[in-house]
Short mmCIF file of C-alpha atoms in Angstrom, two decimals:
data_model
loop_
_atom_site.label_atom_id
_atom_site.label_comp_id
_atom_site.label_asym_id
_atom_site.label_seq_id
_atom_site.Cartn_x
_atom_site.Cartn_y
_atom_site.Cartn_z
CA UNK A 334 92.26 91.07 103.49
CA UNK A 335 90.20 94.03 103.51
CA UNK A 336 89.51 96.12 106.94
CA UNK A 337 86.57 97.58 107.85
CA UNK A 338 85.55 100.12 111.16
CA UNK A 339 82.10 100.30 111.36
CA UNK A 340 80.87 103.73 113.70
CA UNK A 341 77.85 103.62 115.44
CA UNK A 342 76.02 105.77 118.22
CA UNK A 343 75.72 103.22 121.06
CA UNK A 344 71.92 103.11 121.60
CA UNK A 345 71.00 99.63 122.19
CA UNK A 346 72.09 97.79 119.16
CA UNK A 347 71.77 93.88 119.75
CA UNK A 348 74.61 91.02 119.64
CA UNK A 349 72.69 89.78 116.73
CA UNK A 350 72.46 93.40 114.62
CA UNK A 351 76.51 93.76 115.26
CA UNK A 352 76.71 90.18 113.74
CA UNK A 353 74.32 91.01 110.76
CA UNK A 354 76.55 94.20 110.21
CA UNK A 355 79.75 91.55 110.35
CA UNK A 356 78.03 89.54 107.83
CA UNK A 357 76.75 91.82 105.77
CA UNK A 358 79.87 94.15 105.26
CA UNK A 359 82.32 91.18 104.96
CA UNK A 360 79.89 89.90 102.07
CA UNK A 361 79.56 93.41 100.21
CA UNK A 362 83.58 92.57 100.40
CA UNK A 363 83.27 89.11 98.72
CA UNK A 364 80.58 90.65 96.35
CA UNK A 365 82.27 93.83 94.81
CA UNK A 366 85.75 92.88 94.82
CA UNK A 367 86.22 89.36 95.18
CA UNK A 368 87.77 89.38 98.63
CA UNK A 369 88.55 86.56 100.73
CA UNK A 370 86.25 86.46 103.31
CA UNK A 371 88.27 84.50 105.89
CA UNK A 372 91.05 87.66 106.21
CA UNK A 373 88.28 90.35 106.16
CA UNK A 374 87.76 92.13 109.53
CA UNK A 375 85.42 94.16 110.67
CA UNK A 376 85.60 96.45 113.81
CA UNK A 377 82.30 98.17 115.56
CA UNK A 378 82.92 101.11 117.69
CA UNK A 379 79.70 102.30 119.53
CA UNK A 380 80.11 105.56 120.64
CA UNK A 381 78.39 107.60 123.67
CA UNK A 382 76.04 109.75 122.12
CA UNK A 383 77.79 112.67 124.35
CA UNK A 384 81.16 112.24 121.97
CA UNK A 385 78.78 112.26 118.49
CA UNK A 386 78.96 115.62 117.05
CA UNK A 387 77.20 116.36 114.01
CA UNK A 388 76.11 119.98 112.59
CA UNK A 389 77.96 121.12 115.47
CA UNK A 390 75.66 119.45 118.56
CA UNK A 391 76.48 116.10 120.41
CA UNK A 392 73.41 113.40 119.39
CA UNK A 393 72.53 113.48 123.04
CA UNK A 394 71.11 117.37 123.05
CA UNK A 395 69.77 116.27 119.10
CA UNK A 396 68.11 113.44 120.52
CA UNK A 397 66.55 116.01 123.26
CA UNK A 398 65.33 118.66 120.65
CA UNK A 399 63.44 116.36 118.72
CA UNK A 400 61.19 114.86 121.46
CA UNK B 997 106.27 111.80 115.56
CA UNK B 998 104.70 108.59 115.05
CA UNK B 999 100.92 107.51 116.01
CA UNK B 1000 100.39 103.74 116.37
CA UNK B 1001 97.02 101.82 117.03
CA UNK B 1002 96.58 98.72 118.07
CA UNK B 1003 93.61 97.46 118.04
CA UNK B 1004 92.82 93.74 119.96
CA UNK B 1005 89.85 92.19 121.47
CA UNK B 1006 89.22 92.80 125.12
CA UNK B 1007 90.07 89.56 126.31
CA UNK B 1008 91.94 90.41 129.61
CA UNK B 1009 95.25 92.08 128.06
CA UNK B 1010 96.94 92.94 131.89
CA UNK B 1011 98.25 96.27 132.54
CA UNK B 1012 101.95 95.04 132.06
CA UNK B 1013 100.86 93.53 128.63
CA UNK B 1014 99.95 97.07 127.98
CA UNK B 1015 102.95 98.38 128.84
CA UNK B 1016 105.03 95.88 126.98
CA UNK B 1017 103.12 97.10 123.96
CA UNK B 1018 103.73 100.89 124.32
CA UNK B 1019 107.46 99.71 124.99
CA UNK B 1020 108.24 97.22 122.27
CA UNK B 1021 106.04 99.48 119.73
CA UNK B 1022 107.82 102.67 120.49
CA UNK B 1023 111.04 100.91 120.14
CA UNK B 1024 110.38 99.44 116.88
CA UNK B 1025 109.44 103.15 115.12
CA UNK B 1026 113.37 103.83 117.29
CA UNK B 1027 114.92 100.78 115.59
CA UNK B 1028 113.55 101.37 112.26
CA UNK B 1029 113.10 104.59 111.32
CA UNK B 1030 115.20 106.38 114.22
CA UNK B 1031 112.03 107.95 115.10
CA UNK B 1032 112.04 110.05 118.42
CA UNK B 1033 110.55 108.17 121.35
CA UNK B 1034 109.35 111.02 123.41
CA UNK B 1035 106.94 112.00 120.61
CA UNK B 1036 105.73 108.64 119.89
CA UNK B 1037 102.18 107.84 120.54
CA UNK B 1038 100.61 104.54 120.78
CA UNK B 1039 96.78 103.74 122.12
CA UNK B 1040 95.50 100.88 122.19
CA UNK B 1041 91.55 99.77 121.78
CA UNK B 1042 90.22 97.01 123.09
CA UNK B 1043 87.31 95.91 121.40
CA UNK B 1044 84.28 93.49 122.56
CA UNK B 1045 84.26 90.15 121.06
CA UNK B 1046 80.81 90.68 119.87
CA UNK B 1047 82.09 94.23 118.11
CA UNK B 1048 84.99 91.94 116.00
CA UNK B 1049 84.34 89.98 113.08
CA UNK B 1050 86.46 88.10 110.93
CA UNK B 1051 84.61 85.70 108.54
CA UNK B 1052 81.70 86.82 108.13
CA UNK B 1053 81.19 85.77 112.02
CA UNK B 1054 81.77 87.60 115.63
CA UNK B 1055 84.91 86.31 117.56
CA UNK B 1056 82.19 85.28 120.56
CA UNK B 1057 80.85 82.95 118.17
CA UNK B 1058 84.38 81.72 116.84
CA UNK B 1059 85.12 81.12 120.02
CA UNK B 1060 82.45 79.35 120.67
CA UNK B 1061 82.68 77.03 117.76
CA UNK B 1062 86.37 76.02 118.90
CA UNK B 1063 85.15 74.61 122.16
CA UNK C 420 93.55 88.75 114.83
CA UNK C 421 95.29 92.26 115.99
CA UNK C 422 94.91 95.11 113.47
CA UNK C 423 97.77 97.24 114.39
CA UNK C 424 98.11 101.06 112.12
CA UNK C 425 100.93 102.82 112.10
CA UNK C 426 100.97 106.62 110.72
CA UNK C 427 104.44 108.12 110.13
CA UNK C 428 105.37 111.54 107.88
CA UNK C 429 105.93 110.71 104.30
CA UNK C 430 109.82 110.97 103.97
CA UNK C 431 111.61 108.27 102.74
CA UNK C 432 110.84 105.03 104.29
CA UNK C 433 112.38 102.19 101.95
CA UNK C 434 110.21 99.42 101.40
CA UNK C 435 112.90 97.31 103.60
CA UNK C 436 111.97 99.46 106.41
CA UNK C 437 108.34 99.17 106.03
CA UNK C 438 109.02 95.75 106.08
CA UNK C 439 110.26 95.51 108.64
CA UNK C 440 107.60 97.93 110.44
CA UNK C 441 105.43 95.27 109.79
CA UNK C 442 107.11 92.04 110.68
CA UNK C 443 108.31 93.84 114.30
CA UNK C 444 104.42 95.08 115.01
CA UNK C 445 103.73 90.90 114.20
CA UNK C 446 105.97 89.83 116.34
CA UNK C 447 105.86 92.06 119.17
CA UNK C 448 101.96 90.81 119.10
CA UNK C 449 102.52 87.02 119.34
CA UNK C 450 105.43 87.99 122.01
CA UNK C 451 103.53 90.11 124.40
CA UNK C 452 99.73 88.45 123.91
CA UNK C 453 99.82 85.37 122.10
CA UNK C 454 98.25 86.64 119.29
CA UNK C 455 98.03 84.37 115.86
CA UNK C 456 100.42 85.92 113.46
CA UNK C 457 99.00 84.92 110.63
CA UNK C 458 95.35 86.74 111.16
CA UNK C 459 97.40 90.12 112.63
CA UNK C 460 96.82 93.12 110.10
CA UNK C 461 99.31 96.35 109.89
CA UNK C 462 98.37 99.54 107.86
CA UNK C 463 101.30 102.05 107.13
CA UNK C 464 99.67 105.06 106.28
CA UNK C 465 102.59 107.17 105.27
CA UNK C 466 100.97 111.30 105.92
CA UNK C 467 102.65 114.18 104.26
CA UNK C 468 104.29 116.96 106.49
CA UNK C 469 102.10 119.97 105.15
CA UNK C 470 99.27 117.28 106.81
CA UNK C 471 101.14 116.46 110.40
CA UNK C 472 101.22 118.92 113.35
CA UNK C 473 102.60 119.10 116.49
CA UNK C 474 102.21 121.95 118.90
CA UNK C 475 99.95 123.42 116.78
CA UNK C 476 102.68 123.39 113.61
CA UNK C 477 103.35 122.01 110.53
CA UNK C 478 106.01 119.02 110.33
CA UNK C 479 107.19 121.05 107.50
CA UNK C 480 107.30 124.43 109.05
CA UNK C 481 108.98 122.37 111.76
CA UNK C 482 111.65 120.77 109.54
CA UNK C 483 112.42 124.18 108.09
CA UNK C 484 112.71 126.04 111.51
CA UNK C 485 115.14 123.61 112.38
CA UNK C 486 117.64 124.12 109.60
CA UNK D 520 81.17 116.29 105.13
CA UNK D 521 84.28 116.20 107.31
CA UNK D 522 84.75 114.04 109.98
CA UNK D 523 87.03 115.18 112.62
CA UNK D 524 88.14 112.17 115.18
CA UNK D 525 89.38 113.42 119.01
CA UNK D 526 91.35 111.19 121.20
CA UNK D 527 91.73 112.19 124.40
CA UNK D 528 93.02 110.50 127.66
CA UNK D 529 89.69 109.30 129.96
CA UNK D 530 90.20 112.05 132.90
CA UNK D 531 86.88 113.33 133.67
CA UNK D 532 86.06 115.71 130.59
CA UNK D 533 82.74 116.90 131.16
CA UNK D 534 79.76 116.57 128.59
CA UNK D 535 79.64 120.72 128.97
CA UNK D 536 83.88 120.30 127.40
CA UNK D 537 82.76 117.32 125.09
CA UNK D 538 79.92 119.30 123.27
CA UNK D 539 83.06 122.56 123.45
CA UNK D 540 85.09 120.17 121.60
CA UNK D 541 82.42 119.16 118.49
CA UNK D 542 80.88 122.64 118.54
CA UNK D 543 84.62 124.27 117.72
CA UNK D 544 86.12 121.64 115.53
CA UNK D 545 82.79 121.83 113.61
CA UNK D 546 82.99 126.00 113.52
CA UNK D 547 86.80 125.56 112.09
CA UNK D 548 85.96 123.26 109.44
CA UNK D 549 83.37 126.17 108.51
CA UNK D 550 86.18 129.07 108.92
CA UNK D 551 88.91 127.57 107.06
CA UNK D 552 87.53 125.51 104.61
CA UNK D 553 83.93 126.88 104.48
CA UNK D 554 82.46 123.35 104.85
CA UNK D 555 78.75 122.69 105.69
CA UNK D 556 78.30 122.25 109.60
CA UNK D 557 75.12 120.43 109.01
CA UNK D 558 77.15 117.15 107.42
CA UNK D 559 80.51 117.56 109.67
CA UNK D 560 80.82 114.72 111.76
CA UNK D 561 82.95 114.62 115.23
CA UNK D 562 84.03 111.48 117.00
CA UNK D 563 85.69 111.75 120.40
CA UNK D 564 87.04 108.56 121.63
CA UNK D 565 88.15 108.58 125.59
CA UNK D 566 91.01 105.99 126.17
CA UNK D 567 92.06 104.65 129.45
CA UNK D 568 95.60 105.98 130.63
CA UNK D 569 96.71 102.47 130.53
CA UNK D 570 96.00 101.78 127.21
CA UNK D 571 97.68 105.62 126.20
CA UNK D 572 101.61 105.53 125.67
CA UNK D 573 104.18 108.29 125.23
CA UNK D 574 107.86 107.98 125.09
CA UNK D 575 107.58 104.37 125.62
CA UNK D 576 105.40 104.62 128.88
CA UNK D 577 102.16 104.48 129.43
CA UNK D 578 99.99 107.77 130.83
CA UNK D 579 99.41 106.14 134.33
CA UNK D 580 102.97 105.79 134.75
CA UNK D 581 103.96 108.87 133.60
CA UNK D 582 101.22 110.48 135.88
CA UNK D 583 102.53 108.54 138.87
CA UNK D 584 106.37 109.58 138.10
CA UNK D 585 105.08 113.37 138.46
CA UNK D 586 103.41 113.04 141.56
CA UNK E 1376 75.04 108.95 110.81
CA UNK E 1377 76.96 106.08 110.98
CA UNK E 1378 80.68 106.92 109.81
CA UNK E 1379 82.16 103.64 107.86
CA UNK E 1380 85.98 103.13 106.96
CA UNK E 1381 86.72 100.69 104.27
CA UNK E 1382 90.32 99.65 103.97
CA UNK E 1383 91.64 97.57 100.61
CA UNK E 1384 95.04 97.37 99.06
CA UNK E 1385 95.43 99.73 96.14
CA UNK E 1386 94.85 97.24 93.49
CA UNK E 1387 92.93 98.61 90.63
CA UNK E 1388 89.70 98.94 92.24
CA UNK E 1389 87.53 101.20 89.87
CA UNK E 1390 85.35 104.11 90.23
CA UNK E 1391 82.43 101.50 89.77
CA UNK E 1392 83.16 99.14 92.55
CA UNK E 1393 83.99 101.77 94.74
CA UNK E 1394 80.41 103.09 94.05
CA UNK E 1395 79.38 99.95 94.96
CA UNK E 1396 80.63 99.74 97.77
CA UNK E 1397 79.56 103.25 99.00
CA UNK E 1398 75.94 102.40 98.28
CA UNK E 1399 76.29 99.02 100.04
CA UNK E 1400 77.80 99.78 103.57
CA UNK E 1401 75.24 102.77 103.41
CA UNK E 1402 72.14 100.39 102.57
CA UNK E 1403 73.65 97.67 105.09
CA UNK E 1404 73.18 100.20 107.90
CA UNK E 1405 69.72 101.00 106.88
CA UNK E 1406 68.15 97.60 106.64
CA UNK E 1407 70.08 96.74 110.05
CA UNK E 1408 69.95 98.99 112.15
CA UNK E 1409 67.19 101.65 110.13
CA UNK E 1410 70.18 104.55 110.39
CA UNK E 1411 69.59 107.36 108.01
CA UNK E 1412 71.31 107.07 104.81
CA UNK E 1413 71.47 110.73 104.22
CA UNK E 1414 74.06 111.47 107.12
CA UNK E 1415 75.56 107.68 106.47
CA UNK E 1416 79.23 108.48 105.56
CA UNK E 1417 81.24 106.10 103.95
CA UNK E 1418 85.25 106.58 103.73
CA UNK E 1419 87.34 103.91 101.27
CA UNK E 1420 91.16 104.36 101.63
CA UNK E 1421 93.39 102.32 99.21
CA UNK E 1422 96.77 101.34 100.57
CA UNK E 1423 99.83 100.40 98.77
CA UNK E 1424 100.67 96.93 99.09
CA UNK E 1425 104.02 97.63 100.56
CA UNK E 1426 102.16 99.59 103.31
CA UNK E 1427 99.48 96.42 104.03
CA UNK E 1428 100.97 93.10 106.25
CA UNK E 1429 99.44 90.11 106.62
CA UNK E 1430 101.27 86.95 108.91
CA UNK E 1431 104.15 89.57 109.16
CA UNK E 1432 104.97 89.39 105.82
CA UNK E 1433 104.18 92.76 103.16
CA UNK E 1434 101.30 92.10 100.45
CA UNK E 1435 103.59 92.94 97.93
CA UNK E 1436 105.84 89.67 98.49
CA UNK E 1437 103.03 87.79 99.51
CA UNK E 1438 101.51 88.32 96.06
CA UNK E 1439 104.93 87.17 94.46
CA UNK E 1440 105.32 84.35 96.51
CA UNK E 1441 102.04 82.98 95.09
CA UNK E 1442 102.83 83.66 91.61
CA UNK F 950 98.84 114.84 124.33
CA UNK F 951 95.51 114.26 122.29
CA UNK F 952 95.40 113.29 118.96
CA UNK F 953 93.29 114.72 116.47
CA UNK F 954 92.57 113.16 112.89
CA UNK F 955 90.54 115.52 110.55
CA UNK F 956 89.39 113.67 107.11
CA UNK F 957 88.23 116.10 104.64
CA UNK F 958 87.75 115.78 100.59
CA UNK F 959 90.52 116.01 98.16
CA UNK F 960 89.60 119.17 96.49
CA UNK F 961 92.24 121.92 96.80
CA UNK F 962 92.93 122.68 100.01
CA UNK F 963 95.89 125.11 100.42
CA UNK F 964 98.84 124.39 102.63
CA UNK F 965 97.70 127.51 104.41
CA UNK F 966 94.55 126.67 105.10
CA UNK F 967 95.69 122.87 106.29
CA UNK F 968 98.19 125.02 108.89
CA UNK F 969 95.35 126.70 110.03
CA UNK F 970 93.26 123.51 110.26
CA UNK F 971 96.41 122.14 112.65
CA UNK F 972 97.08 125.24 114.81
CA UNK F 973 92.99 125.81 115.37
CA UNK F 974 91.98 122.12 116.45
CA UNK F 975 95.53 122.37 118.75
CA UNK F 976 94.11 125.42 120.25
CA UNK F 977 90.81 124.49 120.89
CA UNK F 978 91.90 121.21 123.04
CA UNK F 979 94.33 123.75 124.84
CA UNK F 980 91.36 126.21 125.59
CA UNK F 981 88.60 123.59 126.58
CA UNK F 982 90.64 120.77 128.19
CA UNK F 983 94.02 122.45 129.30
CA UNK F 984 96.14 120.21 126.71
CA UNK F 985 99.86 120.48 126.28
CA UNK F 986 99.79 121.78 122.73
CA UNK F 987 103.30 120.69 122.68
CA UNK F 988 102.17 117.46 122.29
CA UNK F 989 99.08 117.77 120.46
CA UNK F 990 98.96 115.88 117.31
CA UNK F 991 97.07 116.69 114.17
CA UNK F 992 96.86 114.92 111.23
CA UNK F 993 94.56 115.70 107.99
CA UNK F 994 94.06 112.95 105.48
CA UNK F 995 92.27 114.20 102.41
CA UNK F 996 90.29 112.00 100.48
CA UNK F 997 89.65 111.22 96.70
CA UNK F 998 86.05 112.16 96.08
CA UNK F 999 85.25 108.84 94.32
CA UNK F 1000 86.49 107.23 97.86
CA UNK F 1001 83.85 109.44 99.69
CA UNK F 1002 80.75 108.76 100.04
CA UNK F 1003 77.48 110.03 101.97
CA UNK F 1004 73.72 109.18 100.90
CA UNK F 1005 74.57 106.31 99.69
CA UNK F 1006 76.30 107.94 96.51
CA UNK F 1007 79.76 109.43 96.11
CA UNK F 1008 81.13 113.08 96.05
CA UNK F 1009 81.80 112.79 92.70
CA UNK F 1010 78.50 112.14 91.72
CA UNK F 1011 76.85 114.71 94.01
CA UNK F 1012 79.19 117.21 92.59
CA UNK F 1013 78.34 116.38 88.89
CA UNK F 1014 74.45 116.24 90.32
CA UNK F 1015 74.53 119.59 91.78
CA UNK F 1016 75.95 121.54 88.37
#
C-alpha cells in the first residue's frame, strides 16, 4: 500500500526510464518491507528546471554556469 | 484551515468535474470536522499516465493491456 | 487509482471522524470521476498548530488571539 | 537539507520572480535555522486556476465573480 | 537532486529497513537516470494506520477484518 | 492564496524559530508575487533523522560520521 512521489528536473527523461523508476521503486517496496506490489503507487513529477532551486539558484542558471 | 490534494491521472477530468471536486471536498472537511470553508484549500494534479505507476507498471501500459 | 492527502491541525479528530474523512474523499471520487474505489489512497497527515500558518501566523498564536 | 515546496496559482510569474522565490526561501532557511544553502532544495509547482479551489470554488470562478 | 517521498503505514519499520530504503531510491535514480547521489534526497514519512485508507475503508479495520 | 510546505529535520527547532519560518516564507510570496498573506498557508513538517536521507545514507548516520 505504500506511496511513493518521485521528483525529477524535466530534461528529457524517456517513457521507458519513468517505467524503470516505476519498477524499480515499487520493487525496493516488495524487497525491504514486504509490500504488496499491486497497491504500491508511484507518482513522477518533472519539474521545469526554472522552479528547481537548489543552493539558492534555479537549475536553469546552474545548468548555464557550468557550460 | 485545511489543505487537500488530489492527485488523478490526466485523463480528461472536465472543468465541472473539477469543480465538483473542490465542492464535495470542501464540504466533507465542513461535514466532518466543521472546518471553515473559506479557508479550505484543495488543488488538484493531474498526472501523465506514463508519470503513474501502480504494479510495478505505468497506467499507459495498464491500459493498454485491458484492451 | 486517486491518491487524495488531506492535512488538517492536530486537535482532536476521533478516529470515527477520520474515518469518515476517508470513506467521503472515496466516494466523492467514484461519484464525480468514476474512479475504482478500491485502488483510491487517502493520507491524513494530522500537523501541529506551532507548524500551521496563515497570514503569516501561527494556528496557535491564532487560537490564543481569539480567546 | 531542507526542501521547501511553493504552490502557486499559474498567472504569469516570471522566471526573474521564480528564481526571487528559491533565492529567499533558501536565505530564510539559512537565517532562522542556520541550514546549509548548498543542500536546500526548492520546488515550485504552478497549478492551473481550475484545478485551485478556495471556499468551495475554484480560482477561475472566483476571478470571474470579481470582475 | 532528485527529491523522493516514501509513504508507509507506521508499522514497525526499523532503523535498518529504512536505511535500506534510503540507499535504494537514491541508487535507483543513479543507475536510471545517472542523477547525482550526493544531492539525491530521500524523505520516508510513517503514517498511522487510522490516518491511511484504502477502498474507503481505514488500515486499521482493514487489518482486523483480515485477522 | 499559495501554499507553502517547508520539510526540515527533527532536531530542535524552537517554536520561535518555526513562527519565524511561517511569517518569512508568507512575506516573501507577498513581496515577490503580490500574495494575499491572509491566505497564505505554511506548513512545516519536521522529520525524524533516520527518515531522512541524502547521499544515499541517512542523517543519522552522517551526524554520527561527522563527530
Amino acid at each position: 500500500m505504500p506511496y511513493v512521489n518521485i521528483k525529477i528536473t524535466r530534461e528529457g527523461a524517456t517513457t521507458e526510464q519513468k517505467s524503470a523508476l516505476i519498477k524499480g521503486a515499487t520493487q525496493l517496496l516488495v524487497d525491504v518491507l514486504g509490500k504488496n506490489p499491486a497497491t504500491t503507487v508511484v507518482v513522477i513529477d518533472e519539474v521545469d528546471t526554472d522552479n528547481w532551486g537548489i543552493g539558492g539558484e534555479s537549475v536553469t542558471k546552474l545548468r548555464k554556469a557550468v557550460k
